[in-house]
Amino acid sequence: MIASERVAATLHFTARAGTATVLLPRNRNGQLPVVLVDPVDEQGAVAHGLWLSHDIAGSDYHWTEPVRSTTRYDSGDSPTAWPAGPHSITTSATARELSSPDSADLTDSLTGLPGRIQLMERMKRCRSDGNRTPSAVLLVVNLDRFSMVNDGLGHDAGDAVLVYAAQRIVGATRAGDTVARLGADEFLVLCEGADAQRGRTIAKRIVTALQEPVSLGGYELRITASVGIANVTAETNPTDALREAGAAMQRAKVKGRNRTAQFEEGRSAQALRWLDLQQALALALQRDEFVLHYQPITTITGGIAAGVEALVRWNRPGHGLIPPDEFISVAESSGLIEPLGAWVLGEALRQLSAWKLTDRVPPGFYVSVNLSPVQLMDRSLVSNITRTIADHGLVGAELTLEMTETALIDDEEIMLATVDALASAGISLSIDDFGTGYSSLARLRHLPAKQLKVDRSFVAGMTTDSRDAALVAAVIGLAHEFGMTCVAEGVETAEQLDELTRLGCDYAQGYLLGRPMKSADLEKVWDQAVAV
């Protein structure tokens, strides 16, 4: 039997004589969903995520235990549970199986929830006529960092988390709301008859419901979600409502995840730009539109080239060269940062290897690459990096990975395990933009970092503001006390370089010493220096 087949099940009402027959979709294991019937009003509801045995055809099944996961909310905001006990349900599955060629598109085989098509059709029907007053609210629920579960515990565990999430979402909604699975780690909730305030209440309830820890495979997981909210009126196209709720969900992620965000009309242009960037970024990876520019890092004394920082640029057709601050956040929130980061690392190490083969760089020369906080959460990061280093005939000491201090706070246990593994592989770690984030000296003391980078905002004011000068001096002294070297970013004047020399800074980076440039242009600069 395939998962898309359906079984005709007869529901026997126990409050009075009578039956009703419904078509129930099997999940991919061949199981049927539990159907609860309220003995008072004889209204049935599928208890999504709860399954009967696959071999119940021709027999009765009595649900006799309370089912907390199917607690629903009535038309208001008060929770009401389906009556438990032997009078709640009796189902008899007949041997007649009805094949539905469209059921795979209409119903999710894993969770038993309706699919996108069903919800979109429901949205078309529920729109009010003749006014712009919201007749419904659409929610897009996205599980935060769900890929970590699949990568760390396997896809079976990921499926279990999705079923658990479906139960929690259903339990946080009202009895008349429609919960559907959009795909992957996203769910939709259509709240008919809800105004904006009611929609926000339901969205917050979903976020709270998913925060409850769940035990899986010996691990206690804390699942969080980002929820986008969009109003649906008589004039709203369902496709537009889905786009708006999706854009709001992405904004919730950008704001820190584990929260809700309401779509605002004033943000429509911004949302469209975000979606345009996301789609263009995905194509850019396929079309090889990214390039690396390299900025020299030199010793303070002597001005000797010690390394370069690899900085990604997007050569977008029709837009010119786009700096990373205009697209990295989109790449992070859309899941594109992993393939983009892998490309940057591979290209930077390829270039370093080429320079070494042609004796362009001195011994000990390194390339520095930035790591996103999202990349640091990837459990395969260390093995991928060490493999890429080996593929290019390099060693770990020739690569420096830069990460912000704020990145190390997000999930401290995972972050620290990752940076320890990277350090054990011989890779140098650098704390970028030091002094601008939310770190502590206690955390810094235990990090295996070898380098601190003074943020350019402090360097810019150090010759005119005594407080900035004191901060730069403090960071340099702290780095040396912890056995680290110190790099000053954004050095643009000779006066700044002189002051850094006086303070004992080790390295400098900035326009005074060299702008970011293509590898070929950097090689010309090196050739000119040799000729002189």
C-alpha atoms as one frame of an Amber mdcrd trajectory, in Angstrom:
protein
   0.000   0.000   0.000   1.358   3.429  -0.892   1.131   6.428   1.412  -1.089
   8.397  -0.947  -3.946   5.849  -0.720  -6.910   6.531   1.507  -9.128   4.256
   3.566 -12.842   4.662   4.128 -13.355   4.637   7.916 -16.750   4.525   9.625
 -17.176   6.703  12.713 -19.671   5.320  15.240 -21.191   8.002  17.445 -21.695
   6.699  20.948 -23.883   9.530  22.266 -26.697   8.389  19.958 -27.168   5.900
  17.172 -25.592   6.929  13.919 -22.500   6.679  11.785 -20.516   8.772   9.336
 -17.971   7.661   6.778 -14.852   9.700   6.019 -11.793   9.149   3.852  -8.609
   9.062   5.902  -5.124   9.415   4.362  -2.476   6.947   5.447   0.985   8.217
   6.344   4.032   6.760   4.641   4.155   3.953   7.186   0.661   2.888   6.201
  -0.933   4.144   9.422  -4.268   5.928   9.754  -4.770   9.121  11.789  -6.817
   9.018  14.977 -10.206  10.704  14.594 -11.795  12.137  17.731 -15.563  12.578
  17.882 -17.176  14.872  20.405 -20.087  12.816  21.870 -22.098  15.985  22.503
 -22.196  17.638  19.082 -20.928  14.632  17.116 -18.299  16.771  15.387 -15.222
  14.824  14.344 -11.673  16.109  14.028  -8.504  14.407  12.857  -5.905  14.305
  15.630  -2.918  15.113  13.429   0.292  13.363  14.389  -1.465  10.512  16.213
  -1.699   7.293  14.242  -3.513   3.983  14.435  -1.845   0.714  13.563  -1.581
  -0.101   9.852  -3.430  -3.413  10.295  -6.793  -2.280  11.723  -8.886  -2.997
   8.610 -12.070  -4.812   9.580 -11.735  -4.205  13.320 -12.815  -1.602  15.840
 -10.375   0.684  17.602 -11.282   2.365  20.901  -9.336   5.388  22.058  -9.498
   5.326  25.848  -6.759   7.716  26.991  -6.825  11.499  27.312  -5.179  13.086
  24.296  -3.483  16.277  25.439  -1.883  16.947  22.068  -5.279  17.454  20.476
  -6.395  20.174  22.869  -7.894  22.888  20.701  -9.108  26.424  21.264 -12.707
  27.373  20.692 -13.794  30.474  18.779 -12.396  32.544  21.593  -9.070  32.101
  23.315  -9.980  29.530  25.964  -8.596  26.023  25.566 -11.132  23.225  25.327
 -10.116  19.559  25.288 -11.928  16.825  23.402 -13.681  14.504  25.854 -11.468
  11.567  26.740 -12.437   8.006  27.601 -14.100   5.124  25.817 -16.978   7.287
  24.572 -14.726   9.616  22.589 -14.173   7.450  19.550 -14.801   4.145  17.905
 -13.578   3.745  14.345 -14.014   0.796  12.078 -11.816   0.736   8.987 -13.318
  -1.150   6.108 -11.222  -3.269   3.790 -12.213  -1.040   0.867  -9.278   1.222
  -0.010  -9.808   4.198  -2.238  -6.898   5.423  -4.316  -6.721   9.186  -4.762
  -4.198  10.323  -7.370  -4.261  13.865  -6.030  -4.007  13.063  -2.342  -0.236
  13.395  -2.258  -0.692  17.013  -3.339  -3.587  17.647  -0.957  -2.493  15.957
   2.280   0.933  15.715   3.886   1.785  12.032   4.315   4.027  12.579   7.339
   1.854  14.730   9.591  -1.577  14.064   8.114  -2.130  17.806   7.843  -3.743
  19.364   4.792  -1.344  20.540   2.115  -0.847  23.987   0.625  -3.457  23.456
  -2.110  -6.194  22.647   0.397  -5.407  25.665   2.537  -5.235  28.024  -0.438
  -8.658  26.819  -1.601 -10.004  27.330   1.919  -8.595  30.854   1.919 -10.355
  31.685  -1.345 -13.678  30.600   0.129 -13.329  32.380   3.441 -12.673  35.884
   2.137 -15.428  38.311   3.005 -17.367  40.087   0.294 -17.406  43.792  -0.404
 -15.136  45.185   2.334 -11.452  45.469   3.170 -11.904  44.452   6.789  -9.686
  41.435   7.532 -11.792  38.315   7.259  -8.953  35.990   8.221  -5.328  35.921
   9.270  -2.670  33.749   7.644   0.347  32.580   9.623   3.567  31.101   8.240
   5.375  29.072  10.907   9.010  28.158  10.244  11.018  25.995  12.645  14.293
  27.687  13.525  17.502  25.869  12.525  15.620  22.673  11.783  18.460  21.480
   9.522  20.559  20.929  12.648  18.215  18.143  13.737  18.474  16.357  10.387
  22.245  16.843  10.231  22.900  15.894  13.839  20.326  13.219  14.622  19.225
  11.993  11.202  16.119  12.379   9.066  14.034   9.948  11.139  14.549  12.225
  14.120  13.723  15.185  11.894  10.441  13.536  10.903   9.612  12.958  14.562
  10.255  16.633  15.304   7.977  17.663  12.440   5.178  15.443  13.775   5.726
  16.865  17.268   5.667  20.414  15.888   2.443  19.685  14.007   0.828  18.491
  17.246   1.942  21.570  19.155   0.775  23.956  16.438  -2.630  22.244  16.179
  -2.933  22.364  19.945  -2.249  26.107  20.022  -4.883  27.001  17.446  -8.654
  27.350  17.668 -11.074  24.599  16.688 -12.033  26.348  13.449  -8.506  27.156
  12.310  -6.877  25.255   9.463  -3.315  24.012  10.018  -1.409  22.848   6.934
   2.125  21.824   6.135   3.720  23.965   3.453   6.756  21.716   3.085  10.128
  21.043   4.702  10.041  22.843   8.077   7.197  25.267   7.325   3.555  25.205
   8.346   0.580  27.403   7.512  -2.296  28.384   9.786  -5.446  30.012   8.433
  -7.414  31.704  11.213 -10.862  32.417   9.758 -12.887  35.212  11.307  -9.833
  36.488  13.179  -8.797  40.130  13.252  -5.187  41.305  13.443  -5.083  41.253
  17.254  -6.515  37.725  17.430  -4.016  36.604  14.789  -1.111  37.960  16.842
  -2.443  36.181  19.929  -2.578  32.829  18.122   0.880  33.369  16.622   2.397
  34.076  20.041   0.628  31.009  21.434   2.280  28.859  18.753   5.728  30.263
  19.573   5.160  29.530  23.266   3.783  26.032  22.625   6.836  25.008  20.609
   9.266  26.128  23.307   8.376  23.184  25.546  11.363  20.758  25.618  10.964
  17.404  23.905  13.101  14.289  24.485  14.353  12.577  21.349  17.096   9.993
  20.984  18.547  10.737  24.402  18.622  14.490  23.738  16.406  17.173  25.185
  15.557  19.423  22.249  14.160  22.923  22.460  12.341  23.725  19.266  11.695
  27.369  18.456   9.826  28.941  15.572   9.536  32.228  13.708   5.983  33.173
  12.767   4.906  35.660  10.105   1.422  37.203  10.208  -0.591  38.591   7.281
  -4.174  39.822   7.126  -6.533  38.375   4.502  -9.290  40.629   3.136 -11.843
  40.291   0.349  -9.345  41.865  -2.045  -6.361  39.776  -0.987  -5.073  37.267
  -3.470  -4.191  34.063  -1.557  -0.798  33.956  -3.280  -0.095  37.503  -2.115
  -1.175  36.625   1.419   1.260  33.705   1.431   4.049  35.944   0.155   3.298
  38.629   2.761   3.183  36.146   5.656   6.409  34.583   4.391   8.114  37.974
   4.254   6.968  38.721   7.804   8.321  35.341   8.937  11.718  36.180   7.438
  11.675  39.487   9.303  11.020  37.576  12.534  14.127  35.510  11.811  16.237
  38.579  11.089  15.071  40.091  14.395  16.440  37.078  16.277  14.074  34.111
  15.662  11.722  32.576  18.257   9.244  35.417  17.775   6.407  36.756  15.629
   6.289  39.560  13.088   3.315  41.277  11.442   3.406  42.129   7.754   3.038
  45.877   7.294   1.919  47.552   4.079   4.793  50.004   4.355   7.219  47.119
   4.212   5.804  45.694   1.001   8.554  47.190  -1.164  11.177  46.001   1.311
   9.678  42.500   1.332   9.627  42.386  -2.460  13.249  43.500  -2.534  14.142
  40.782  -0.035  12.405  38.124  -2.127  14.079  39.449  -5.260  17.466  39.260
  -3.551  16.814  35.736  -2.305  15.879  34.458  -5.748  18.754  36.311  -7.416
  21.235  34.959  -4.825  20.212  31.392  -5.540  20.768  31.971  -9.260  24.043
  33.803  -8.583  25.490  30.680  -6.963  24.580  28.665 -10.046  25.882  31.313
 -12.459  29.185  31.947 -10.663  28.475  35.654 -10.120  30.490  35.983  -6.901
  34.071  37.238  -6.782  36.622  37.622  -4.012  38.594  40.763  -3.278  41.642
  40.565  -1.049  42.759  43.230   1.421  46.354  43.099   2.727  47.113  42.617
   6.414  50.588  43.954   7.182  52.916  44.106  10.154  52.912  47.440  11.968
  56.687  47.531  12.045  58.157  47.119   8.594  54.905  46.945   6.654  55.537
  43.324   5.657  52.597  41.453   4.132  51.474  38.831   6.656  48.221  37.779
   5.026  45.042  38.887   3.296  41.384  38.971   4.219  39.092  37.462   1.575
  36.011  39.647   1.082  33.139  38.448  -1.090  31.465  40.692  -3.648  28.430
  39.986  -5.837  28.848  40.983  -9.460  25.116  41.126 -10.131  24.174  41.708
 -13.782  22.559  45.102 -14.226  23.468  46.220 -10.694  27.249  46.265 -10.625
  29.425  45.116  -7.741  27.358  44.661  -4.554  29.110  44.693  -1.126  28.386
  41.895   1.378  26.459  44.040   3.860  23.650  44.264   1.273  23.131  40.521
   0.817  24.739  38.475   3.621  21.742  38.851   5.967  19.439  37.590   3.196
  21.766  34.645   2.574  21.768  33.825   6.300  18.000  33.912   6.767  17.267
  32.002   3.550  19.725  29.134   4.107  21.989  30.200   1.227  24.874  31.147
   3.521  26.110  27.541   3.711  26.745  27.080  -0.042  27.991  30.672  -0.348
  30.346  30.225   2.603  31.643  26.961   1.156  32.372  28.711  -2.152  34.209
  31.589  -0.436  36.355  29.201   1.586  37.206  27.016  -1.406  38.048  29.957
  -3.667  40.175  31.701  -1.009  42.189  28.534  -0.329  42.549  27.848  -4.050
  44.013  31.325  -4.540  46.389  30.958  -1.610  47.593  27.634  -2.963  48.202
  29.231  -6.390  50.205  32.063  -4.808  52.336  29.584  -2.902  53.057  27.498
  -6.010  54.325  30.610  -7.820  56.291  31.921  -4.798  54.133  35.045  -4.664
  53.839  34.992  -0.867  56.384  34.544   1.950  56.398  31.569   4.352  53.697
  31.832   7.004  51.404  33.917   4.772  47.720  33.251   5.534  44.256  33.986
   4.208  41.495  35.149   6.542  37.863  34.198   5.873  34.739  35.414   7.705
  32.359  32.894   9.284  28.661  33.608   9.776  26.954  32.642  13.068  24.683
  30.398  10.971  27.716  28.511   9.638  28.995  27.987  13.167  25.811  26.066
  13.974  26.513  23.535  11.206  27.792  20.310  12.765  29.573  19.367   9.537
  31.482  22.672   9.400  34.747  21.388  10.871  34.997  18.325   8.639  34.123
  20.378   5.555  36.788  22.984   6.325  39.554  20.497   7.101  38.756  18.558
   3.928  38.889  21.732   1.830  42.250  22.687   3.350  43.669  19.265   2.496
  42.206  19.367  -1.036  44.317  22.455  -1.785  47.519  21.095  -0.257  47.537
  23.533   2.655  47.717  23.230   6.434  45.397  24.601   9.092  47.800  27.357
  10.193  47.494  28.987   6.763  43.809  29.708   7.344  42.373  32.203   9.814
  38.635  32.168  10.466  37.075  35.432  11.631  33.939  35.437  13.751  32.241
  38.191  15.702  32.060  37.980  19.468  28.253  38.162  19.285  28.223  35.015
  17.127  29.646  33.025  20.023  26.690  33.837  22.282  23.819  32.417  20.197
  24.180  28.788  21.322  27.268  28.796  23.506  27.616  25.042  23.949  27.564
  24.279  20.219  29.706  27.309  19.360  32.425  26.459  21.855  32.533  22.834
  20.697  32.932  24.028  17.109  35.694  26.558  17.789  37.568  24.032  19.963
  37.461  21.496  17.129  38.672  24.103  14.631  41.549  25.090  16.914  42.489
  21.418  17.384  42.785  21.186  13.584  45.450  23.899  13.697  43.209  26.622
  12.269  43.713  30.121  13.680  40.647  31.859  15.095  40.174  35.625  15.120
  37.557  37.630  17.034  36.355  40.307  14.598  34.966  43.767  15.489  36.035
  43.275  19.093  34.390  45.685  21.512  31.169  46.157  19.536  29.324  42.977
  20.592  28.083  41.349  23.790  30.923  39.194  24.964  32.504  38.876  28.385
  36.110  38.606  29.487  35.272  35.292  31.145  34.185  33.849  27.803  37.185
  35.335  25.999  39.526  33.705  28.516  38.327  30.232  27.504  38.215  30.763
  23.740  41.100  29.223  21.747  41.403  32.431  19.686  44.806  33.657  18.551
  43.850  37.114  17.354  41.686  40.123  18.251  40.668  42.672  15.628  40.010
  46.227  16.828  36.848  47.566  15.214  37.345  50.346  12.674  34.974  52.665
  14.551  37.463  52.887  17.439  40.465  53.291  15.135  38.734  56.124  13.241
  38.423  58.239  16.374  41.603  57.303  18.206  43.583  60.417  17.156  40.753
  62.852  17.971  38.915  61.226  20.880  40.780  60.238  24.036  38.137  57.657
  24.924  38.545  55.859  21.586  42.319  55.957  22.062  41.912  54.428  25.526
  39.669  51.678  24.140  42.171  50.799  21.402  44.987  50.697  23.938  42.908
  48.480  26.223  42.101  45.990  23.441  45.765  45.784  22.396  46.844  45.235
  26.005  44.107  42.639  26.557  45.130  40.711  23.452  48.739  40.556  24.564
  47.818  39.556  28.127  45.818  36.649  26.688  48.671  35.603  24.413  46.988
  36.856  21.245  48.066  39.172  18.461  46.083  42.300  17.621  44.977  43.628
  14.222  43.681  47.183  13.803  41.021  47.541  11.094  40.184  50.658   9.100
  43.605  52.330   9.235  43.341  55.275   6.841  45.856  57.884   7.997  49.550
  57.985   8.838  48.652  59.490  12.228  46.554  56.437  13.099  49.377  54.116
  12.043  51.892  56.046  14.154  49.623  55.851  17.210  49.090  52.135  16.727
  52.836  51.659  16.480  53.290  53.558  19.755  50.661  51.389  21.446  52.369
  48.177  20.307  49.702  46.868  17.924  50.939  43.916  15.860  49.150  44.238
  12.487  47.167  46.823  10.534  44.572  46.669   7.781  42.949  49.557   5.930
  42.924  51.838   2.894  46.256  53.392   3.891  47.921  50.013   3.406  45.775
  48.657   0.573  42.165  48.587  -0.562  40.320  45.302  -1.201  41.133  44.260
  -4.773  41.020  41.343  -7.168  43.853  38.836  -6.966  45.313  39.987 -10.305
  45.406  43.620  -9.143  47.005  42.618  -5.847  49.692  40.712  -7.722  50.475
  43.858  -9.739  50.911  45.801  -6.481  53.302  43.148  -5.201  55.250  43.215
  -8.481  55.594  47.011  -8.320  56.826  46.793  -4.721  59.492  44.268  -5.750
  60.560  46.438  -8.700  61.070  49.431  -6.411
